[in-house]
mmCIF file of C-alpha atoms in Angstrom:
data_model
loop_
_atom_site.group_PDB
_atom_site.id
_atom_site.type_symbol
_atom_site.label_atom_id
_atom_site.label_comp_id
_atom_site.label_asym_id
_atom_site.label_seq_id
_atom_site.Cartn_x
_atom_site.Cartn_y
_atom_site.Cartn_z
ATOM 1 C CA GLN A 1 -125.994 167.760 -13.717
ATOM 2 C CA VAL A 2 -129.105 167.312 -15.789
ATOM 3 C CA GLN A 3 -130.448 168.445 -18.761
ATOM 4 C CA LEU A 4 -134.330 168.508 -18.878
ATOM 5 C CA VAL A 5 -135.943 169.696 -22.768
ATOM 6 C CA GLU A 6 -140.185 169.158 -22.206
ATOM 7 C CA SER A 7 -141.611 168.737 -25.533
ATOM 8 C CA GLY A 8 -145.509 168.211 -26.664
ATOM 9 C CA GLY A 9 -147.726 171.072 -25.412
ATOM 10 C CA GLU A 10 -149.847 173.042 -27.562
ATOM 11 C CA LEU A 11 -153.129 173.583 -28.340
ATOM 12 C CA VAL A 12 -155.723 171.731 -27.926
ATOM 13 C CA GLN A 13 -160.094 171.607 -27.592
ATOM 14 C CA ALA A 14 -161.426 171.375 -23.736
ATOM 15 C CA GLY A 15 -161.962 167.392 -23.371
ATOM 16 C CA GLY A 16 -158.932 166.770 -25.398
ATOM 17 C CA SER A 17 -155.414 164.885 -24.405
ATOM 18 C CA LEU A 18 -152.196 165.749 -24.371
ATOM 19 C CA ARG A 19 -148.842 163.790 -24.154
ATOM 20 C CA LEU A 20 -146.291 165.484 -22.453
ATOM 21 C CA SER A 21 -142.727 164.296 -22.459
ATOM 22 C CA CYS A 22 -139.406 164.987 -19.919
ATOM 23 C CA ALA A 23 -135.753 164.212 -22.181
ATOM 24 C CA ALA A 24 -133.010 164.063 -19.489
ATOM 25 C CA SER A 25 -129.461 163.536 -20.281
ATOM 26 C CA GLY A 26 -126.689 164.470 -18.361
ATOM 27 C CA ARG A 27 -126.887 162.372 -15.040
ATOM 28 C CA PRO A 28 -130.421 161.375 -15.059
ATOM 29 C CA GLY A 29 -129.738 158.725 -13.204
ATOM 30 C CA SER A 30 -128.920 161.138 -9.947
ATOM 31 C CA SER A 31 -131.915 161.983 -9.039
ATOM 32 C CA ALA A 32 -134.658 160.892 -6.954
ATOM 33 C CA ALA A 33 -137.691 161.296 -8.435
ATOM 34 C CA MET A 34 -138.671 163.900 -11.552
ATOM 35 C CA GLY A 35 -141.724 166.612 -11.108
ATOM 36 C CA TRP A 36 -144.311 168.102 -13.129
ATOM 37 C CA PHE A 37 -145.360 171.678 -12.285
ATOM 38 C CA ARG A 38 -147.007 174.324 -14.319
ATOM 39 C CA GLN A 39 -146.569 177.932 -14.049
ATOM 40 C CA ALA A 40 -150.457 179.767 -15.344
ATOM 41 C CA PRO A 41 -150.080 183.476 -16.202
ATOM 42 C CA GLY A 42 -150.520 185.882 -13.023
ATOM 43 C CA LYS A 43 -150.413 182.450 -10.825
ATOM 44 C CA GLU A 44 -147.320 180.922 -8.789
ATOM 45 C CA ARG A 45 -145.869 177.419 -9.897
ATOM 46 C CA GLU A 46 -147.714 175.003 -8.775
ATOM 47 C CA PHE A 47 -146.571 170.840 -8.349
ATOM 48 C CA VAL A 48 -148.634 168.743 -10.588
ATOM 49 C CA ALA A 49 -147.269 165.004 -9.921
ATOM 50 C CA VAL A 50 -144.025 163.316 -9.335
ATOM 51 C CA ILE A 51 -142.731 159.570 -9.510
ATOM 52 C CA SER A 52 -140.099 157.942 -7.544
ATOM 53 C CA ARG A 53 -136.937 157.137 -9.604
ATOM 54 C CA SER A 54 -137.252 153.485 -9.479
ATOM 55 C CA GLY A 55 -141.510 154.614 -11.523
ATOM 56 C CA GLY A 56 -142.353 152.103 -8.792
ATOM 57 C CA SER A 57 -144.314 155.533 -6.389
ATOM 58 C CA THR A 58 -146.036 158.356 -8.182
ATOM 59 C CA ASP A 59 -148.059 161.662 -5.983
ATOM 60 C CA TYR A 60 -150.614 163.544 -8.002
ATOM 61 C CA ALA A 61 -151.565 166.865 -7.516
ATOM 62 C CA ASN A 62 -155.810 167.494 -6.366
ATOM 63 C CA PHE A 63 -156.448 168.789 -9.238
ATOM 64 C CA ALA A 64 -154.539 165.962 -11.586
ATOM 65 C CA ARG A 65 -155.423 162.874 -9.309
ATOM 66 C CA GLY A 66 -157.446 161.026 -11.550
ATOM 67 C CA ARG A 67 -156.645 163.156 -15.749
ATOM 68 C CA PHE A 68 -152.842 162.703 -15.097
ATOM 69 C CA LEU A 69 -150.697 159.892 -15.201
ATOM 70 C CA ILE A 70 -147.345 159.637 -15.124
ATOM 71 C CA SER A 71 -144.513 157.550 -16.293
ATOM 72 C CA LYS A 72 -140.847 157.180 -17.560
ATOM 73 C CA ASP A 73 -138.525 154.046 -19.586
ATOM 74 C CA ASN A 74 -135.723 154.288 -17.662
ATOM 75 C CA ALA A 75 -134.137 153.438 -20.957
ATOM 76 C CA LYS A 76 -134.444 156.398 -22.746
ATOM 77 C CA ASN A 77 -134.473 158.730 -19.961
ATOM 78 C CA THR A 78 -137.968 160.496 -19.967
ATOM 79 C CA VAL A 79 -140.962 160.975 -17.872
ATOM 80 C CA TYR A 80 -143.974 161.551 -19.918
ATOM 81 C CA LEU A 81 -147.056 163.473 -18.403
ATOM 82 C CA GLN A 82 -150.422 161.738 -20.307
ATOM 83 C CA MET A 83 -152.788 164.691 -19.635
ATOM 84 C CA ASN A 84 -156.574 163.858 -20.333
ATOM 85 C CA ASN A 85 -160.334 165.590 -20.072
ATOM 86 C CA LEU A 86 -158.621 168.939 -20.461
ATOM 87 C CA LYS A 87 -160.172 172.310 -18.987
ATOM 88 C CA VAL A 88 -159.011 175.143 -19.913
ATOM 89 C CA GLU A 89 -158.271 175.684 -16.313
ATOM 90 C CA ASP A 90 -154.978 173.503 -17.126
ATOM 91 C CA THR A 91 -153.874 176.317 -19.398
ATOM 92 C CA ALA A 92 -149.934 177.568 -17.791
ATOM 93 C CA VAL A 93 -146.135 176.328 -18.406
ATOM 94 C CA TYR A 94 -145.582 172.629 -18.055
ATOM 95 C CA TYR A 95 -142.190 172.150 -16.462
ATOM 96 C CA CYS A 96 -140.633 168.969 -16.238
ATOM 97 C CA ALA A 97 -137.834 169.206 -12.632
ATOM 98 C CA ALA A 98 -135.538 167.230 -10.993
ATOM 99 C CA SER A 99 -134.882 166.518 -7.915
ATOM 100 C CA LEU A 100 -132.096 164.381 -5.930
ATOM 101 C CA VAL A 101 -135.256 163.726 -2.746
ATOM 102 C CA PRO A 102 -137.368 161.594 -3.368
ATOM 103 C CA TRP A 103 -140.936 161.664 -3.999
ATOM 104 C CA THR A 104 -141.380 164.628 -3.485
ATOM 105 C CA ARG A 105 -143.929 168.190 -4.260
ATOM 106 C CA SER A 106 -141.497 170.845 -2.696
ATOM 107 C CA GLN A 107 -139.723 172.875 -5.631
ATOM 108 C CA GLU A 108 -137.129 174.128 -3.174
ATOM 109 C CA ASP A 109 -135.938 169.945 -3.476
ATOM 110 C CA TYR A 110 -135.589 170.462 -7.021
ATOM 111 C CA ASN A 111 -132.822 171.629 -8.425
ATOM 112 C CA TYR A 112 -132.622 170.812 -12.552
ATOM 113 C CA TRP A 113 -135.405 172.351 -14.496
ATOM 114 C CA GLY A 114 -136.622 172.607 -18.239
ATOM 115 C CA GLN A 115 -137.505 175.410 -19.936
ATOM 116 C CA GLY A 116 -141.502 174.330 -19.929
ATOM 117 C CA THR A 117 -144.145 173.271 -22.876
ATOM 118 C CA GLN A 118 -147.132 175.446 -22.957
ATOM 119 C CA VAL A 119 -150.327 174.223 -23.152
ATOM 120 C CA THR A 120 -153.759 175.724 -24.373
ATOM 121 C CA VAL A 121 -156.151 174.357 -23.331
ATOM 122 C CA SER A 122 -159.229 176.055 -25.666
ATOM 123 C CA SER A 123 -163.234 176.078 -24.989
#
């Protein structure tokens, strides 16, 4: 079992930055990949970014590439999502998830999910 708790979401102006954190407990070392997903109002949940167990490999959704950075601190069992140059369309609940499948974008491969943290970007 892996428990995930996200934090760091808040109201920010367009162009601003936020860093989300995801603290893992239980057996986080059993996860092959950690991902971030988001769900905007009225939309389906979508992939944002993924990082491998070692942290050496990452992948991003097109909208995130160049603006977002996923990283992890294995000593702290924490995954981060640095979001820069935020846009109004980035407004969503952001979820952290853990997968036994290495480096996957597919939500179906993620076994454990956090409760989400709200990011609101104002114009």
